[in-house]
Amino acid sequence: MLQSRRPLFQAGYYFATIVLLTLLVFFAALEKPLNTIIIRPHLDAEDGDILTIYLPKANGAYRENKSSAIKFPKGQSTPELVISAYPTKQPLRLDPLIGKGRVVLLDLTFERFGITKKLEAKDLAALLIKSVDVKWQLSEKGLEITSNSIDPQLYFQFQELPIPLPPVIKILPFLLFFLVNLCALLFCARKWLQSPPHSIRFTLAIGPLVLVLLCWAFQWSSLLTITACTLFAATLLHTVAAVVVSGRIRLSLSGPNIQALLTTSCFLLLVIYPFTRTLYPDRNFIDASRQLMADFTGNSLKEWHESSINLVKGIENNLIQCFSLRTELIHLNANIKMFGFGFSATPKAILGKNGMFFEGYGEQRVERDITAHFDNVTDYMGLIPYTDKELEAWRICLEERYYWLKEKGIDYIFTLAPSKAQVYPENLPAKILETKEALNLPTRYDQLIAHLKLHSSVPVVDLASALHQAKLRAEEQNTLASTPLYYRTDFHWTYYGAYIAYRAIIDEVNRKYPQYQISPTPIEDFSIKTRPDWVHAPFINLLGLDPVRHRNEPYLTFHPRPGTPLADVGEFATKGINDYSLPEPIYETFNGNVVGTRDLINKSGKIDTIFVIGDSFSEKFLGFFSAHAKKTINFRTVYSFYSEPFEKHLPNLVIQEVLNMYLLQPPPTNTEQVQQARVRALSRKSIPTDSNKS
């Protein structure tokens, strides 16, 4: 069977090779018109001299190797300079002379794609933003330039390249040529790619690499154009062929296949323009990629391997950053998915009811530069429960911290921050909510809270219960909309939710450590102001939406009333308690670990020092705790427990918060120094066992 198909495979191979080579030649022919501009200055000089044009680099620098110079005679002349296209955001530098002299610039003509645009002297004067060692004036003759230096310079800022893009009639042949070849490849795919010969596999494997090396050697500007189009055609060919030979679709010019072909063609037309526009030299992509190619060196096999990886990643990042219409296409994709089909454009966020988003799954930052994978939906279903061993590991870890701090005279409170799904389950998508109710399984949050309260002596605060009670009160008082506990378009709790958490923690502090008897700041001590047009830009960008068009989130700020304890803390009196009034972190190094601490000073505080540590949720209620301590210190830590900050500052009370999401990772561990504190406590029989505790 395979032998009978071999001629078809070979025919397909030769056909594909011819098509790809045709594309190569076609782009090589487009090399000059795509990447060059002809500039013709109309000059009237007292003496012959040299005119030089410097092309700006992406960083605004000017170098000799990016310049083009030409001699011009005495009297009127129109010399011609050929330059590469350049990034128009940077000024174009023109050196009219190489020494002392006088010349009149009557006009400047740009030509590209056979289209010309002339700028008269008055236009040039309006675009002249800077001159160095040169005097100029606009007269009836033109732009008169006089120099008494050896290096006169003029800088022109063009808002856009003064050459129009080619009309559709000039681009249309390229598009048609590409689509015709693509269709031919698609129709041939069914026969010869069912079991491709090794020669084809070998060609497709090394062909792009050979093209890159050739383009690098000859310094072609269309380096990535040729390579990318070849890769695009070959990849699309293999993909469509795989679908065809699987029997899922038949290539015929009738029915659904016509619709599929039209849809594919529209998609290609939508992508081809920004893709080719990206590869223009004035988009900085070519220069950035050439620089990466220049850095592609290595003496040993390991160095070549690392250089290859850096090259591929660098080109990929350049393409992502420079891709034309990238932002517009991302926004279009997100709007269609969310407002057309009702689901999120990213798996990291789930679109629920009433425009509320919930945690999904994907990579998330833990602390410092540590990232990990999280699946919040599966955890909410109760399908990844803790084992007894893991629950015990959490209990032992927290007890080690509790007793280590206790030996130093420091009190400790541990609290878990629930996710939004635990507080607002009614807004989850219907399928998730129905599955949750059918399974009726506890989450890791539920398991850990229950285990610690039953088996551990560490003071633990269940914030989910406190937040649920606050939501029920708001529903009874019909204030649920004005006092949201969590943001709709962000995973964090609001400052009202943080205030509820603060009150619940204070209650546990007073119950466990009665010597403090802290009176929580009543809500009447604040003037709560709501900003209706707030947007959490990083989160909206994650969704693929435009933050400017989605300023519709209510944002609560707690302003301390004059005369209350918090009115004299930090910038709370003027800015209120919000994300923008917290002090900037002060970075300290403890045992090789860089820790950014935020300090709030309150001279009237009754407690000397309170530590409020945890993830970003702890930063929300940090300001409320500063009403009770002369110094309130916060730093981010999720799993790590650095002993050095505690030994340096010796706080009276430590409040550690951990977000429910981080329970999806293995239980944390402590240093041997901290672990030994629990061992010593056990030896003194100071830890109650389950039997005598009950």
XYZ file of C-alpha atoms in Angstrom:
694
model
C 0.000 0.000 0.000
C 2.759 2.411 0.966
C 4.762 1.529 -2.159
C 1.788 2.342 -4.379
C 1.510 5.784 -2.809
C 5.208 6.602 -3.010
C 4.943 8.438 -6.390
C 2.187 10.612 -4.950
C 4.366 11.431 -1.941
C 7.288 12.355 -4.164
C 5.093 14.484 -6.418
C 3.709 16.297 -3.421
C 7.199 16.815 -2.062
C 8.459 18.400 -5.282
C 5.340 20.526 -5.595
C 5.685 21.849 -2.041
C 9.376 22.544 -2.546
C 8.650 24.562 -5.701
C 5.959 26.571 -3.929
C 8.154 27.361 -0.940
C 11.063 28.342 -3.183
C 8.685 30.569 -5.141
C 7.726 32.278 -1.901
C 11.415 32.712 -1.123
C 12.114 34.338 -4.487
C 9.007 36.473 -4.227
C 10.014 37.923 -0.868
C 13.571 38.405 -2.048
C 12.170 40.438 -4.950
C 10.227 42.535 -2.463
C 13.395 43.143 -0.443
C 14.217 46.582 -1.798
C 10.740 48.201 -2.044
C 9.756 46.833 1.372
C 12.779 48.053 3.256
C 14.184 51.158 1.572
C 13.266 54.804 1.174
C 14.678 57.158 -1.450
C 15.285 60.703 -0.200
C 15.973 63.564 -2.630
C 16.947 66.876 -1.011
C 16.703 69.918 -3.316
C 19.778 72.016 -2.425
C 21.259 75.365 -3.417
C 24.858 75.547 -2.106
C 27.558 78.192 -2.214
C 30.173 75.443 -2.490
C 30.111 71.693 -2.957
C 29.994 69.630 0.221
C 28.613 66.388 1.696
C 25.126 65.798 3.099
C 24.613 62.939 5.554
C 21.432 61.370 6.917
C 21.587 59.362 10.142
C 18.933 56.761 10.887
C 17.905 56.536 14.537
C 18.164 53.286 16.424
C 15.329 52.096 18.640
C 17.018 53.630 21.707
C 17.467 56.992 19.989
C 21.212 56.667 19.337
C 22.894 57.598 16.026
C 25.842 55.644 14.593
C 28.023 55.908 11.507
C 26.997 52.444 10.387
C 23.406 53.668 10.264
C 24.091 56.669 8.034
C 23.985 57.477 4.340
C 26.109 60.280 2.801
C 26.342 61.851 -0.672
C 28.345 64.645 -2.301
C 26.535 67.594 -3.858
C 28.024 70.259 -6.219
C 27.974 74.034 -6.075
C 24.650 75.602 -7.098
C 21.337 73.814 -7.290
C 21.254 70.005 -7.223
C 19.015 67.150 -6.241
C 21.185 64.297 -4.908
C 19.577 60.957 -4.167
C 20.081 58.929 -0.994
C 18.767 55.433 -0.405
C 18.130 54.634 3.254
C 16.483 51.821 5.171
C 13.088 52.326 6.703
C 13.405 53.539 10.272
C 11.288 53.823 13.451
C 9.373 57.045 12.980
C 9.029 57.701 16.710
C 12.679 58.837 16.722
C 13.885 62.065 15.025
C 15.695 61.797 11.701
C 19.113 63.462 11.859
C 20.408 65.404 8.857
C 23.939 66.832 8.710
C 23.761 69.389 5.859
C 27.524 70.027 5.759
C 30.732 68.560 7.095
C 32.272 71.908 7.962
C 31.759 75.648 7.714
C 29.536 76.838 4.913
C 26.058 77.780 3.784
C 23.365 75.815 1.985
C 19.677 76.360 1.259
C 17.283 73.411 1.556
C 14.425 74.120 -0.831
C 12.427 70.916 -0.295
C 12.764 67.259 0.611
C 11.168 64.455 -1.402
C 10.542 60.946 -0.068
C 9.813 58.000 -2.329
C 8.704 54.492 -1.431
C 6.809 51.882 -3.452
C 7.020 54.296 -6.380
C 4.964 56.861 -4.442
C 6.445 60.266 -3.666
C 5.714 62.908 -1.083
C 7.333 66.336 -1.092
C 7.878 68.507 1.991
C 8.398 72.185 1.238
C 10.794 74.392 3.213
C 8.009 75.696 5.467
C 6.955 72.143 6.265
C 10.522 71.212 7.147
C 10.857 74.258 9.393
C 7.757 73.158 11.290
C 9.198 69.667 11.771
C 12.655 70.901 12.856
C 12.851 70.221 16.600
C 16.559 70.617 17.308
C 19.722 72.073 15.789
C 23.341 71.675 16.893
C 26.122 74.101 15.867
C 24.023 75.522 13.067
C 21.961 78.656 12.404
C 18.889 78.496 10.227
C 16.062 80.721 9.065
C 13.078 80.360 6.792
C 13.184 82.768 3.840
C 11.676 83.075 0.407
C 14.512 80.955 -0.962
C 13.919 78.117 1.449
C 15.432 76.857 4.672
C 18.745 78.746 4.844
C 21.362 76.858 6.866
C 24.667 78.377 8.004
C 27.375 76.538 9.912
C 30.577 77.700 11.596
C 31.311 74.274 13.083
C 32.745 70.993 11.901
C 29.667 69.002 12.898
C 26.378 70.820 12.144
C 23.248 68.769 12.893
C 19.513 69.127 12.260
C 16.834 66.892 13.783
C 13.405 66.467 12.176
C 10.549 64.813 14.052
C 8.060 63.190 11.697
C 4.853 62.130 13.412
C 4.604 59.427 10.815
C 6.853 58.293 8.009
C 6.309 60.895 5.265
C 5.711 58.146 2.734
C 2.255 56.643 2.411
C 1.861 52.915 2.744
C 1.344 51.142 -0.577
C -2.245 51.254 -1.817
C -4.345 48.116 -1.712
C -3.732 47.502 -5.411
C -0.010 47.038 -4.679
C -0.529 44.687 -1.748
C -3.378 42.706 -3.315
C -1.157 40.702 -5.713
C 0.938 39.546 -2.773
C -2.146 38.426 -0.850
C -3.629 36.652 -3.847
C -0.308 34.977 -4.609
C -0.046 33.735 -1.050
C -3.638 32.472 -0.905
C -3.421 30.700 -4.272
C -0.308 28.841 -3.180
C -1.892 28.056 0.150
C -5.019 26.602 -1.457
C -2.859 24.507 -3.790
C -0.966 23.160 -0.810
C -4.196 22.324 0.998
C -5.609 20.352 -1.892
C -2.359 18.405 -2.331
C -2.113 17.652 1.369
C -4.720 14.891 1.384
C -2.602 12.626 -0.794
C 1.015 13.088 0.073
C 1.036 13.826 3.808
C -0.823 10.756 4.999
C 2.593 9.158 5.484
C 5.217 11.724 4.504
C 8.603 10.494 3.261
C 11.601 11.038 5.496
C 12.954 13.542 2.992
C 10.025 15.858 3.634
C 10.382 15.564 7.382
C 14.087 16.268 7.099
C 13.526 19.284 4.844
C 10.875 20.780 7.104
C 13.132 20.232 10.120
C 16.298 21.911 8.818
C 14.866 24.148 6.097
C 13.959 27.097 8.353
C 17.345 26.905 10.087
C 19.147 27.024 6.733
C 17.071 30.021 5.662
C 17.878 31.859 8.874
C 21.596 31.239 8.470
C 21.554 32.347 4.812
C 19.638 35.519 5.596
C 21.984 36.250 8.482
C 25.018 35.772 6.246
C 23.662 38.075 3.521
C 22.117 40.572 6.012
C 18.748 40.530 4.298
C 16.207 42.801 5.937
C 13.461 40.283 5.232
C 15.240 37.695 7.367
C 12.218 36.889 9.516
C 9.711 37.518 6.735
C 10.989 34.643 4.628
C 11.516 32.295 7.538
C 8.201 33.017 9.218
C 6.176 32.645 6.023
C 7.915 29.366 5.229
C 7.231 28.055 8.712
C 3.661 29.307 8.530
C 2.961 27.582 5.223
C 4.589 24.303 6.268
C 2.888 24.203 9.659
C -0.537 25.028 8.253
C 0.009 22.410 5.553
C 0.737 19.695 8.103
C -2.166 20.696 10.324
C -4.796 20.705 7.587
C -3.391 17.499 6.106
C -3.669 15.757 9.456
C -7.328 16.722 9.685
C -8.000 15.665 6.102
C -6.392 12.243 6.309
C -8.136 11.550 9.613
C -11.409 11.491 7.674
C -13.020 14.283 9.715
C -13.319 16.610 6.742
C -13.376 16.225 2.995
C -12.057 18.869 0.676
C -14.885 19.647 -1.721
C -16.350 22.846 -3.012
C -19.798 22.400 -1.534
C -21.743 22.832 1.663
C -19.925 23.336 4.962
C -16.510 23.098 3.324
C -17.111 26.319 1.421
C -18.024 27.995 4.722
C -14.900 26.609 6.350
C -12.759 27.788 3.435
C -14.278 31.276 3.555
C -13.813 31.453 7.327
C -10.183 30.370 7.025
C -9.563 32.866 4.222
C -11.043 35.729 6.260
C -8.899 34.747 9.215
C -5.772 34.678 7.058
C -6.584 38.060 5.541
C -7.098 39.440 9.054
C -3.731 38.105 10.244
C -1.564 38.596 7.148
C -1.630 42.411 7.188
C -0.493 42.915 10.819
C 1.988 40.060 10.390
C 3.647 41.584 7.323
C 3.405 45.054 8.880
C 5.283 43.705 11.900
C 8.167 42.669 9.674
C 8.690 46.150 8.234
C 12.054 47.504 9.433
C 10.447 50.586 10.938
C 8.753 48.310 13.502
C 12.121 47.611 15.219
C 11.572 43.849 14.897
C 14.241 43.280 12.263
C 16.903 45.302 14.104
C 16.138 43.565 17.403
C 16.283 40.134 15.762
C 19.568 40.948 14.028
C 21.053 41.898 17.359
C 19.970 38.544 18.749
C 21.572 36.823 15.766
C 24.793 38.729 16.406
C 24.769 37.420 19.986
C 24.197 33.867 18.755
C 27.678 32.572 19.546
C 29.335 29.868 21.574
C 32.528 27.856 21.719
C 31.301 24.715 23.430
C 28.259 22.538 22.768
C 26.635 23.751 26.006
C 27.122 27.401 25.013
C 25.617 26.757 21.578
C 22.645 25.059 23.202
C 22.052 27.984 25.579
C 22.545 30.507 22.771
C 19.998 28.675 20.617
C 17.429 28.737 23.395
C 18.035 32.448 24.024
C 17.764 33.155 20.297
C 14.411 31.406 19.931
C 12.990 32.993 23.092
C 14.304 36.413 22.116
C 12.782 36.310 18.631
C 9.505 35.079 20.079
C 9.424 37.918 22.620
C 10.310 40.457 19.927
C 7.518 39.188 17.714
C 5.029 39.393 20.577
C 6.061 42.944 21.481
C 6.281 44.259 17.917
C 3.272 42.477 16.383
C 1.182 45.102 14.640
C -2.386 45.523 15.950
C -1.532 43.087 18.752
C -3.442 44.986 21.428
C -6.482 45.504 19.197
C -6.653 41.805 18.279
C -6.334 40.760 21.944
C -9.177 43.104 22.910
C -11.311 41.839 20.017
C -10.769 38.211 21.022
C -11.632 38.908 24.678
C -14.774 40.905 23.849
C -16.090 38.241 21.481
C -15.529 35.440 24.005
C -16.846 37.251 27.080
C -19.696 39.367 25.758
C -20.564 37.195 22.776
C -20.209 33.651 24.112
C -20.172 34.264 27.868
C -16.845 32.760 28.929
C -13.462 34.145 29.942
C -10.642 34.570 27.442
C -8.108 33.201 29.947
C -8.291 30.038 32.081
C -6.882 31.985 35.032
C -10.248 33.695 35.496
C -13.785 32.272 35.277
C -16.688 34.509 34.282
C -19.612 33.989 36.628
C -22.994 35.653 37.058
C -23.529 39.411 37.452
C -20.151 40.124 35.808
C -18.194 38.552 38.669
C -14.904 36.764 37.987
C -13.523 33.869 40.030
C -10.134 32.199 40.301
C -9.491 29.607 37.595
C -6.342 27.613 36.998
C -2.819 28.333 35.782
C 0.512 29.698 36.924
C 0.489 32.207 39.773
C 3.168 34.056 41.715
C 3.710 32.734 45.221
C 6.474 34.879 46.706
C 9.589 36.592 45.360
C 10.217 34.963 41.958
C 8.543 31.668 42.892
C 5.577 30.600 40.749
C 3.384 27.502 40.956
C 0.399 25.924 39.218
C -3.030 26.237 40.844
C -6.390 24.624 40.053
C -8.888 26.554 42.158
C -11.985 25.085 40.498
C -11.051 21.473 41.262
C -10.238 22.439 44.849
C -13.594 24.200 45.227
C -15.275 20.964 44.095
C -13.407 19.139 46.872
C -11.736 16.812 44.380
C -8.146 17.329 45.585
C -8.519 16.843 49.344
C -5.735 16.801 51.901
C -4.432 13.497 53.126
C -4.178 12.934 56.878
C -0.414 13.169 56.523
C -0.644 16.587 54.862
C -3.027 17.914 57.512
C -0.623 16.763 60.212
C 2.269 18.418 58.373
C 0.380 21.739 58.462
C -0.423 21.332 62.162
C 3.182 20.539 63.073
C 4.536 23.412 60.950
C 2.257 25.987 62.615
C 2.931 24.620 66.092
C 6.683 24.907 65.474
C 6.232 28.585 64.636
C 3.859 29.110 67.560
C 6.259 27.668 70.140
C 9.366 29.218 68.626
C 7.733 32.675 68.909
C 6.399 31.834 72.354
C 9.943 31.156 73.590
C 10.795 34.737 72.589
C 7.730 36.177 74.299
C 5.857 36.736 71.037
C 2.166 35.866 70.603
C 0.960 34.248 67.368
C -2.344 34.136 65.451
C -2.893 32.183 62.221
C -5.696 32.969 59.789
C -6.850 31.754 56.383
C -8.325 34.131 53.800
C -11.140 32.446 51.818
C -11.423 32.776 48.050
C -14.244 34.715 46.451
C -16.042 31.495 45.466
C -16.437 30.590 49.155
C -18.124 33.901 49.971
C -20.143 34.486 46.767
C -20.976 30.958 45.529
C -24.325 32.134 44.159
C -22.468 34.045 41.428
C -20.510 31.032 40.177
C -21.401 29.588 36.755
C -24.436 27.320 37.049
C -22.580 24.135 36.074
C -19.877 24.637 38.711
C -22.424 25.428 41.411
C -24.603 22.424 40.526
C -21.588 20.100 40.546
C -20.448 21.500 43.897
C -23.849 20.912 45.470
C -24.067 17.389 44.022
C -20.619 16.366 45.272
C -20.958 18.119 48.651
C -17.260 17.653 49.451
C -15.144 19.893 51.724
C -12.404 22.079 50.275
C -8.848 22.103 51.583
C -9.770 25.298 53.441
C -12.607 23.500 55.262
C -10.388 20.515 56.049
C -7.494 22.541 57.449
C -9.657 24.856 59.586
C -11.506 21.891 61.098
C -8.296 19.924 61.719
C -6.479 22.818 63.407
C -9.416 23.753 65.634
C -9.796 20.156 66.734
C -6.182 19.040 67.127
C -3.919 22.093 67.478
C -3.216 24.605 70.224
C -2.402 27.334 67.661
C -5.003 30.153 67.634
C -6.774 29.969 64.244
C -9.311 32.402 62.759
C -11.932 31.164 60.270
C -12.540 34.294 58.203
C -15.003 32.580 55.854
C -17.592 32.415 58.656
C -17.089 36.094 59.550
C -17.445 37.186 55.927
C -20.589 35.056 55.439
C -22.204 36.656 58.477
C -21.307 40.138 57.181
C -22.859 39.305 53.809
C -26.075 38.093 55.472
C -26.297 41.325 57.507
C -25.773 43.375 54.350
C -28.540 41.443 52.593
C -30.923 42.085 55.491
C -30.037 45.798 55.516
C -30.110 45.993 51.695
C -26.516 47.326 51.602
C -24.906 44.470 49.691
C -24.226 46.617 46.615
C -22.755 49.539 48.587
C -20.561 47.359 50.821
C -19.126 44.610 48.593
C -16.766 42.208 50.348
C -14.846 41.295 47.160
C -14.299 43.081 43.856
C -16.225 41.855 40.826
C -13.229 42.085 38.470
C -10.471 41.177 40.879
C -9.806 38.265 43.228
C -9.033 40.381 46.319
C -11.388 41.421 49.047
C -12.342 45.088 49.203
C -11.346 47.295 52.098
C -14.758 46.603 53.607
C -14.036 42.877 53.414
C -10.607 43.557 54.930
C -12.269 45.504 57.760
C -14.558 42.537 58.536
C -11.493 40.257 58.602
C -9.691 42.688 60.916
C -12.603 42.661 63.391
C -12.697 38.847 63.399
C -8.950 38.621 64.066
C -9.176 41.160 66.910
C -11.923 39.041 68.522
C -9.627 35.983 68.456
C -6.679 37.996 69.827
C -8.792 39.159 72.795
C -10.082 35.618 73.397
C -6.688 33.914 73.214
C -4.558 36.702 74.707
C -6.785 38.584 77.192
C -3.865 40.739 78.360
C -4.279 42.920 75.268
C -8.040 43.610 75.407
C -7.912 45.530 72.131
C -10.952 47.633 71.291
C -11.440 47.374 67.507
C -11.904 50.635 65.660
C -15.671 51.080 65.158
C -16.846 51.599 61.608
C -18.353 54.919 62.729
C -14.786 56.265 63.027
C -14.537 56.165 59.237
C -16.067 58.070 56.390
C -16.425 55.461 53.626
C -16.137 56.980 50.173
C -16.923 55.021 47.020
C -15.226 55.646 43.701
C -17.511 54.180 40.970
C -15.052 54.238 38.044
C -12.100 52.263 39.409
C -10.396 49.539 37.401
C -7.739 47.024 38.424
C -5.679 47.453 35.266
C -3.412 44.366 35.631
C -6.433 42.102 36.071
C -8.323 43.637 33.135
C -5.199 43.267 30.999
C -5.047 39.605 32.048
C -8.576 39.198 30.708
C -7.496 40.764 27.412
C -9.775 43.798 27.784
C -9.014 47.495 27.514
C -8.774 48.994 31.029
C -9.777 52.438 29.758
C -13.172 51.107 28.634
C -13.912 49.096 31.769
C -13.745 51.675 34.549
C -16.894 50.454 36.270
C -15.745 48.864 39.539
C -16.768 50.464 42.878
C -13.714 51.117 45.060
C -14.136 51.752 48.798
C -11.757 53.960 50.774
C -11.905 54.244 54.569
C -11.140 57.843 55.613
C -10.450 58.163 59.372
C -12.479 60.949 60.926
C -10.491 63.770 62.557
C -9.523 63.034 66.147
C -9.637 59.236 65.746
C -6.450 57.155 66.304
C -5.860 56.411 62.617
C -6.079 60.056 61.561
C -2.444 60.558 62.643
C -1.010 57.444 60.957
C 0.904 57.775 57.701
C -1.083 59.414 54.906
C -4.447 58.040 56.021
C -5.786 61.496 56.976
C -5.441 62.802 53.404
C -5.658 59.662 51.257
C -7.615 57.306 53.489
C -6.901 53.601 53.909
C -6.479 52.200 50.410
C -3.892 50.718 48.059
C -2.408 54.139 47.319
C -1.722 55.270 50.899
C 0.494 52.407 52.072
C 4.171 53.300 52.510
C 6.713 52.094 49.981
C 8.519 48.904 51.074
C 11.982 49.143 52.612
C 14.118 46.242 51.413
C 16.298 44.370 53.898
C 18.400 41.232 53.423
C 17.975 38.452 55.980
C 20.246 35.430 55.567
C 20.477 36.001 51.822
C 16.717 36.624 51.395
C 15.550 40.086 50.366
C 12.445 41.129 52.304
C 10.461 44.295 51.583
C 8.896 45.616 54.803
C 6.228 48.303 55.173
C 6.243 50.222 58.455
C 3.355 52.253 59.884
C 4.077 54.461 62.915
C 1.422 55.431 65.467
C 2.766 57.255 68.520
C -0.481 56.738 70.449
C -0.520 52.954 69.926
C -0.790 50.840 73.106
C 1.222 47.835 71.822
C 4.872 48.302 70.928
C 5.078 46.278 67.698
C 2.671 44.129 65.670
C 3.726 42.008 62.699
C 1.072 41.552 59.984
C 2.551 39.086 57.506
C 1.158 37.109 54.592
C 0.246 37.613 50.946
C -1.433 40.583 49.258
C -4.629 40.059 51.290
C -2.779 40.980 54.488
C -1.827 44.354 53.002
C -5.526 45.247 52.823
C -6.111 45.057 56.608
C -2.640 46.296 57.574
C -3.853 49.876 58.051
C -6.591 48.902 60.492
C -4.157 47.127 62.834
C -1.911 50.197 62.946
C -4.474 51.848 65.262
C -3.249 49.605 68.104
C 0.561 49.564 67.828
C 3.334 52.121 67.929
C 4.859 50.265 64.980
C 3.007 47.934 62.604
C 5.260 46.013 60.206
C 4.186 44.032 57.141
C 6.098 41.895 54.680
C 5.061 39.340 52.101
C 5.574 35.693 52.944
C 3.458 32.695 52.020
C 5.439 29.572 52.843
C 8.713 30.959 54.153
C 9.186 31.766 57.825
C 12.283 33.929 58.236
C 13.474 34.009 61.820
C 15.716 37.079 61.400
C 12.982 39.790 61.185
C 11.406 38.541 64.418
C 14.750 38.468 66.214
C 15.572 41.976 65.000
C 12.254 43.704 65.813
C 10.919 41.442 68.626
C 7.201 42.146 68.024
C 4.595 41.604 70.705
C 2.084 39.993 68.365
C 2.388 38.212 64.991
C -0.656 37.833 62.741
C 0.003 35.531 59.791
C -2.476 35.280 56.906
C -2.477 32.722 54.074
C -4.848 32.783 51.102
C -6.917 29.667 50.459
C -5.377 29.304 46.969
C -1.928 28.613 48.407
C -3.245 25.534 50.212
C -3.007 23.786 46.839
C 0.758 23.564 47.304
C 2.555 21.104 49.624
C 2.558 22.073 53.318
C 5.383 24.465 54.268
C 8.393 23.486 56.332
C 10.510 25.381 58.849
C 14.197 25.626 59.539
C 15.706 23.263 62.075
C 16.030 26.161 64.505
C 12.242 26.678 64.473
C 11.475 22.955 64.475
C 13.439 22.422 67.695
C 11.121 24.765 69.614
C 8.254 22.299 69.295
C 10.559 19.433 70.284
C 11.497 21.305 73.463
C 7.841 22.044 74.173
C 6.943 18.379 73.745
C 9.718 17.390 76.116
C 8.195 19.703 78.732
C 4.762 18.198 77.961
C 3.420 21.619 77.162
C 1.562 20.511 74.052
C -1.841 18.956 74.846
C -2.550 15.642 73.137
C -5.851 14.936 71.426
C -7.034 12.840 74.404
C -6.360 15.305 77.206
C -7.453 18.216 75.013
C -10.876 16.752 74.598
